[in-house]
Structures are given as C-alpha cells and as structure tokens.
Amino acid sequence: MLQRLADQFETSSSTYAAANDIERDADWFLLKLQEEMGELTQAWNRLTGRGRAKGRSPEEMERDLADEAADILGHVLLFARRHDIDLVAAIERKWKFRPAPEPFDGQRAETLRR
C-alpha cells in the first residue's frame, strides 16, 4: 500500500517538477517537506483562530487543513522513496505493528487492472 502510494505521488511530483523546471535533488525532498509542514501549521492556525482567516469560510479552512495534511503525507512518502527508506520496516520497529495491505473489493480491483 505505501509503495503504491509513493509511486503515485512520485508520478505526480516528477510531472509537476518537469513542467515547472524544478530540480528535485536530495535536499529538495526534505526542504519541501518542511515547507509543507509550515503550510499545515498555517492552515491549523487559521482554523483554530490563531491566524487571520483571510476571508476563508470554516469549510474552506477545513478543506485547506485536509489538503495540507495530504501534502505532508505525499512528501513524507517522496522523501522515503528518494532515500530508500523502508517505511513498513520502520513502522514495525517504531510503532510495533505491520501496516495491513489495503483490502480490495471487486470494483476497486477492476479499476486498478485498467
């Protein structure tokens, strides 16, 4: 599951980088993760009244928070992928469980085969 997600984020990220002439060197992955963490913090501060709402509705601020959390997930997976970090093994060591593979239903499996 994590590898598949990492591969999907890689496809999206590399396409974006190529279209915008961005060099994704080893440092870029960590720096981008830090940038996204700042954006998540900013979204949280807005949502919790610790930052200016800038005209955003509560629903928009909730969506912003979710979007930034998705960015963090993507950039953690990209960082791990770039640096050959086995996240499943690390999760087993640090969190004491093995991530379960995502269950597939017939419709989802059919979509993936296309």
JSON list of C-alpha atoms in Angstrom, two decimals:
[
{"chain": "A", "resi": 1, "resn": "MET", "atom": "CA", "xyz": [0.00, 0.00, 0.00]},
{"chain": "A", "resi": 2, "resn": "LEU", "atom": "CA", "xyz": [2.69, 2.53, 0.97]},
{"chain": "A", "resi": 3, "resn": "GLN", "atom": "CA", "xyz": [4.84, 1.71, -2.04]},
{"chain": "A", "resi": 4, "resn": "ARG", "atom": "CA", "xyz": [1.92, 2.09, -4.41]},
{"chain": "A", "resi": 5, "resn": "LEU", "atom": "CA", "xyz": [1.03, 5.44, -2.86]},
{"chain": "A", "resi": 6, "resn": "ALA", "atom": "CA", "xyz": [4.66, 6.56, -3.01]},
{"chain": "A", "resi": 7, "resn": "ASP", "atom": "CA", "xyz": [4.80, 5.63, -6.70]},
{"chain": "A", "resi": 8, "resn": "GLN", "atom": "CA", "xyz": [1.64, 7.61, -7.40]},
{"chain": "A", "resi": 9, "resn": "PHE", "atom": "CA", "xyz": [2.98, 10.66, -5.57]},
{"chain": "A", "resi": 10, "resn": "GLU", "atom": "CA", "xyz": [6.27, 10.28, -7.47]},
{"chain": "A", "resi": 11, "resn": "THR", "atom": "CA", "xyz": [4.48, 10.33, -10.82]},
{"chain": "A", "resi": 12, "resn": "SER", "atom": "CA", "xyz": [2.58, 13.48, -9.87]},
{"chain": "A", "resi": 13, "resn": "SER", "atom": "CA", "xyz": [5.59, 15.21, -8.33]},
{"chain": "A", "resi": 14, "resn": "SER", "atom": "CA", "xyz": [8.00, 14.44, -11.16]},
{"chain": "A", "resi": 15, "resn": "THR", "atom": "CA", "xyz": [5.46, 15.62, -13.73]},
{"chain": "A", "resi": 16, "resn": "TYR", "atom": "CA", "xyz": [4.95, 18.87, -11.81]},
{"chain": "A", "resi": 17, "resn": "ALA", "atom": "CA", "xyz": [8.70, 19.38, -11.39]},
{"chain": "A", "resi": 18, "resn": "ALA", "atom": "CA", "xyz": [9.37, 18.82, -15.09]},
{"chain": "A", "resi": 19, "resn": "ALA", "atom": "CA", "xyz": [6.61, 21.22, -16.11]},
{"chain": "A", "resi": 20, "resn": "ASN", "atom": "CA", "xyz": [7.95, 23.90, -13.77]},
{"chain": "A", "resi": 21, "resn": "ASP", "atom": "CA", "xyz": [11.69, 23.32, -14.27]},
{"chain": "A", "resi": 22, "resn": "ILE", "atom": "CA", "xyz": [12.26, 22.29, -10.65]},
{"chain": "A", "resi": 23, "resn": "GLU", "atom": "CA", "xyz": [15.34, 20.27, -9.74]},
{"chain": "A", "resi": 24, "resn": "ARG", "atom": "CA", "xyz": [14.40, 17.69, -7.14]},
{"chain": "A", "resi": 25, "resn": "ASP", "atom": "CA", "xyz": [17.81, 16.98, -5.62]},
{"chain": "A", "resi": 26, "resn": "ALA", "atom": "CA", "xyz": [18.30, 15.17, -2.30]},
{"chain": "A", "resi": 27, "resn": "ASP", "atom": "CA", "xyz": [17.84, 18.37, -0.28]},
{"chain": "A", "resi": 28, "resn": "TRP", "atom": "CA", "xyz": [14.69, 19.37, -2.14]},
{"chain": "A", "resi": 29, "resn": "PHE", "atom": "CA", "xyz": [12.72, 16.47, -0.68]},
{"chain": "A", "resi": 30, "resn": "LEU", "atom": "CA", "xyz": [13.45, 17.49, 2.91]},
{"chain": "A", "resi": 31, "resn": "LEU", "atom": "CA", "xyz": [13.08, 21.21, 2.26]},
{"chain": "A", "resi": 32, "resn": "LYS", "atom": "CA", "xyz": [9.74, 20.67, 0.53]},
{"chain": "A", "resi": 33, "resn": "LEU", "atom": "CA", "xyz": [8.53, 18.57, 3.45]},
{"chain": "A", "resi": 34, "resn": "GLN", "atom": "CA", "xyz": [9.47, 21.41, 5.81]},
{"chain": "A", "resi": 35, "resn": "GLU", "atom": "CA", "xyz": [7.68, 23.93, 3.59]},
{"chain": "A", "resi": 36, "resn": "GLU", "atom": "CA", "xyz": [4.55, 21.83, 3.60]},
{"chain": "A", "resi": 37, "resn": "MET", "atom": "CA", "xyz": [4.72, 21.47, 7.39]},
{"chain": "A", "resi": 38, "resn": "GLY", "atom": "CA", "xyz": [4.68, 25.27, 7.60]},
{"chain": "A", "resi": 39, "resn": "GLU", "atom": "CA", "xyz": [1.61, 25.36, 5.36]},
{"chain": "A", "resi": 40, "resn": "LEU", "atom": "CA", "xyz": [-0.13, 22.76, 7.54]},
{"chain": "A", "resi": 41, "resn": "THR", "atom": "CA", "xyz": [0.68, 24.85, 10.62]},
{"chain": "A", "resi": 42, "resn": "GLN", "atom": "CA", "xyz": [-0.67, 27.96, 8.92]},
{"chain": "A", "resi": 43, "resn": "ALA", "atom": "CA", "xyz": [-3.90, 26.16, 8.00]},
{"chain": "A", "resi": 44, "resn": "TRP", "atom": "CA", "xyz": [-4.26, 24.89, 11.57]},
{"chain": "A", "resi": 45, "resn": "ASN", "atom": "CA", "xyz": [-3.66, 28.38, 12.99]},
{"chain": "A", "resi": 46, "resn": "ARG", "atom": "CA", "xyz": [-6.36, 29.84, 10.72]},
{"chain": "A", "resi": 47, "resn": "LEU", "atom": "CA", "xyz": [-8.84, 27.11, 11.56]},
{"chain": "A", "resi": 48, "resn": "THR", "atom": "CA", "xyz": [-8.29, 27.45, 15.31]},
{"chain": "A", "resi": 49, "resn": "GLY", "atom": "CA", "xyz": [-8.47, 31.25, 15.35]},
{"chain": "A", "resi": 50, "resn": "ARG", "atom": "CA", "xyz": [-4.74, 31.77, 15.87]},
{"chain": "A", "resi": 51, "resn": "GLY", "atom": "CA", "xyz": [-4.23, 33.23, 12.43]},
{"chain": "A", "resi": 52, "resn": "ARG", "atom": "CA", "xyz": [-6.08, 35.53, 10.04]},
{"chain": "A", "resi": 53, "resn": "ALA", "atom": "CA", "xyz": [-8.90, 33.82, 8.17]},
{"chain": "A", "resi": 54, "resn": "LYS", "atom": "CA", "xyz": [-8.17, 35.90, 5.05]},
{"chain": "A", "resi": 55, "resn": "GLY", "atom": "CA", "xyz": [-11.83, 35.67, 4.05]},
{"chain": "A", "resi": 56, "resn": "ARG", "atom": "CA", "xyz": [-11.86, 31.85, 4.16]},
{"chain": "A", "resi": 57, "resn": "SER", "atom": "CA", "xyz": [-15.05, 30.20, 5.40]},
{"chain": "A", "resi": 58, "resn": "PRO", "atom": "CA", "xyz": [-14.83, 27.50, 8.09]},
{"chain": "A", "resi": 59, "resn": "GLU", "atom": "CA", "xyz": [-15.50, 24.88, 5.40]},
{"chain": "A", "resi": 60, "resn": "GLU", "atom": "CA", "xyz": [-12.69, 26.24, 3.23]},
{"chain": "A", "resi": 61, "resn": "MET", "atom": "CA", "xyz": [-10.34, 26.26, 6.20]},
{"chain": "A", "resi": 62, "resn": "GLU", "atom": "CA", "xyz": [-11.24, 22.62, 6.98]},
{"chain": "A", "resi": 63, "resn": "ARG", "atom": "CA", "xyz": [-10.53, 21.73, 3.34]},
{"chain": "A", "resi": 64, "resn": "ASP", "atom": "CA", "xyz": [-7.23, 23.66, 3.46]},
{"chain": "A", "resi": 65, "resn": "LEU", "atom": "CA", "xyz": [-6.19, 21.67, 6.53]},
{"chain": "A", "resi": 66, "resn": "ALA", "atom": "CA", "xyz": [-7.04, 18.37, 4.82]},
{"chain": "A", "resi": 67, "resn": "ASP", "atom": "CA", "xyz": [-5.19, 19.44, 1.65]},
{"chain": "A", "resi": 68, "resn": "GLU", "atom": "CA", "xyz": [-2.07, 20.36, 3.60]},
{"chain": "A", "resi": 69, "resn": "ALA", "atom": "CA", "xyz": [-2.20, 17.08, 5.55]},
{"chain": "A", "resi": 70, "resn": "ALA", "atom": "CA", "xyz": [-2.34, 15.28, 2.18]},
{"chain": "A", "resi": 71, "resn": "ASP", "atom": "CA", "xyz": [0.72, 17.27, 1.07]},
{"chain": "A", "resi": 72, "resn": "ILE", "atom": "CA", "xyz": [2.59, 16.16, 4.20]},
{"chain": "A", "resi": 73, "resn": "LEU", "atom": "CA", "xyz": [1.72, 12.53, 3.55]},
{"chain": "A", "resi": 74, "resn": "GLY", "atom": "CA", "xyz": [2.85, 12.83, -0.06]},
{"chain": "A", "resi": 75, "resn": "HIS", "atom": "CA", "xyz": [6.13, 14.49, 0.80]},
{"chain": "A", "resi": 76, "resn": "VAL", "atom": "CA", "xyz": [6.94, 12.01, 3.58]},
{"chain": "A", "resi": 77, "resn": "LEU", "atom": "CA", "xyz": [6.43, 9.21, 1.07]},
{"chain": "A", "resi": 78, "resn": "LEU", "atom": "CA", "xyz": [8.50, 11.04, -1.57]},
{"chain": "A", "resi": 79, "resn": "PHE", "atom": "CA", "xyz": [11.32, 11.64, 0.94]},
{"chain": "A", "resi": 80, "resn": "ALA", "atom": "CA", "xyz": [11.32, 7.98, 1.99]},
{"chain": "A", "resi": 81, "resn": "ARG", "atom": "CA", "xyz": [11.22, 6.81, -1.63]},
{"chain": "A", "resi": 82, "resn": "ARG", "atom": "CA", "xyz": [14.10, 9.07, -2.66]},
{"chain": "A", "resi": 83, "resn": "HIS", "atom": "CA", "xyz": [16.28, 7.91, 0.24]},
{"chain": "A", "resi": 84, "resn": "ASP", "atom": "CA", "xyz": [15.36, 4.21, 0.07]},
{"chain": "A", "resi": 85, "resn": "ILE", "atom": "CA", "xyz": [13.72, 4.21, 3.49]},
{"chain": "A", "resi": 86, "resn": "ASP", "atom": "CA", "xyz": [11.63, 1.13, 4.17]},
{"chain": "A", "resi": 87, "resn": "LEU", "atom": "CA", "xyz": [8.68, 2.72, 5.93]},
{"chain": "A", "resi": 88, "resn": "VAL", "atom": "CA", "xyz": [6.95, -0.59, 6.62]},
{"chain": "A", "resi": 89, "resn": "ALA", "atom": "CA", "xyz": [10.02, -1.86, 8.48]},
{"chain": "A", "resi": 90, "resn": "ALA", "atom": "CA", "xyz": [10.35, 1.45, 10.31]},
{"chain": "A", "resi": 91, "resn": "ILE", "atom": "CA", "xyz": [6.69, 1.37, 11.33]},
{"chain": "A", "resi": 92, "resn": "GLU", "atom": "CA", "xyz": [7.15, -2.17, 12.63]},
{"chain": "A", "resi": 93, "resn": "ARG", "atom": "CA", "xyz": [10.18, -1.07, 14.69]},
{"chain": "A", "resi": 94, "resn": "LYS", "atom": "CA", "xyz": [8.81, 2.22, 16.00]},
{"chain": "A", "resi": 95, "resn": "TRP", "atom": "CA", "xyz": [5.05, 1.65, 16.20]},
{"chain": "A", "resi": 96, "resn": "LYS", "atom": "CA", "xyz": [5.09, -2.12, 16.86]},
{"chain": "A", "resi": 97, "resn": "PHE", "atom": "CA", "xyz": [2.61, -3.11, 14.14]},
{"chain": "A", "resi": 98, "resn": "ARG", "atom": "CA", "xyz": [2.74, -4.08, 10.48]},
{"chain": "A", "resi": 99, "resn": "PRO", "atom": "CA", "xyz": [0.66, -1.90, 8.15]},
{"chain": "A", "resi": 100, "resn": "ALA", "atom": "CA", "xyz": [-2.08, -4.06, 6.69]},
{"chain": "A", "resi": 101, "resn": "PRO", "atom": "CA", "xyz": [-2.45, -4.11, 2.93]},
{"chain": "A", "resi": 102, "resn": "GLU", "atom": "CA", "xyz": [-5.45, -2.25, 1.64]},
{"chain": "A", "resi": 103, "resn": "PRO", "atom": "CA", "xyz": [-8.39, -4.63, 1.13]},
{"chain": "A", "resi": 104, "resn": "PHE", "atom": "CA", "xyz": [-9.69, -4.77, -2.40]},
{"chain": "A", "resi": 105, "resn": "ASP", "atom": "CA", "xyz": [-13.28, -5.12, -3.40]},
{"chain": "A", "resi": 106, "resn": "GLY", "atom": "CA", "xyz": [-14.19, -6.37, -6.87]},
{"chain": "A", "resi": 107, "resn": "GLN", "atom": "CA", "xyz": [-14.89, -2.91, -8.28]},
{"chain": "A", "resi": 108, "resn": "ARG", "atom": "CA", "xyz": [-11.67, -1.40, -6.92]},
{"chain": "A", "resi": 109, "resn": "ALA", "atom": "CA", "xyz": [-9.59, -4.31, -8.20]},
{"chain": "A", "resi": 110, "resn": "GLU", "atom": "CA", "xyz": [-11.20, -3.96, -11.64]},
{"chain": "A", "resi": 111, "resn": "THR", "atom": "CA", "xyz": [-10.36, -0.24, -11.72]},
{"chain": "A", "resi": 112, "resn": "LEU", "atom": "CA", "xyz": [-6.73, -0.96, -10.90]},
{"chain": "A", "resi": 113, "resn": "ARG", "atom": "CA", "xyz": [-6.44, -3.50, -13.74]},
{"chain": "A", "resi": 114, "resn": "ARG", "atom": "CA", "xyz": [-7.42, -0.91, -16.35]}
]
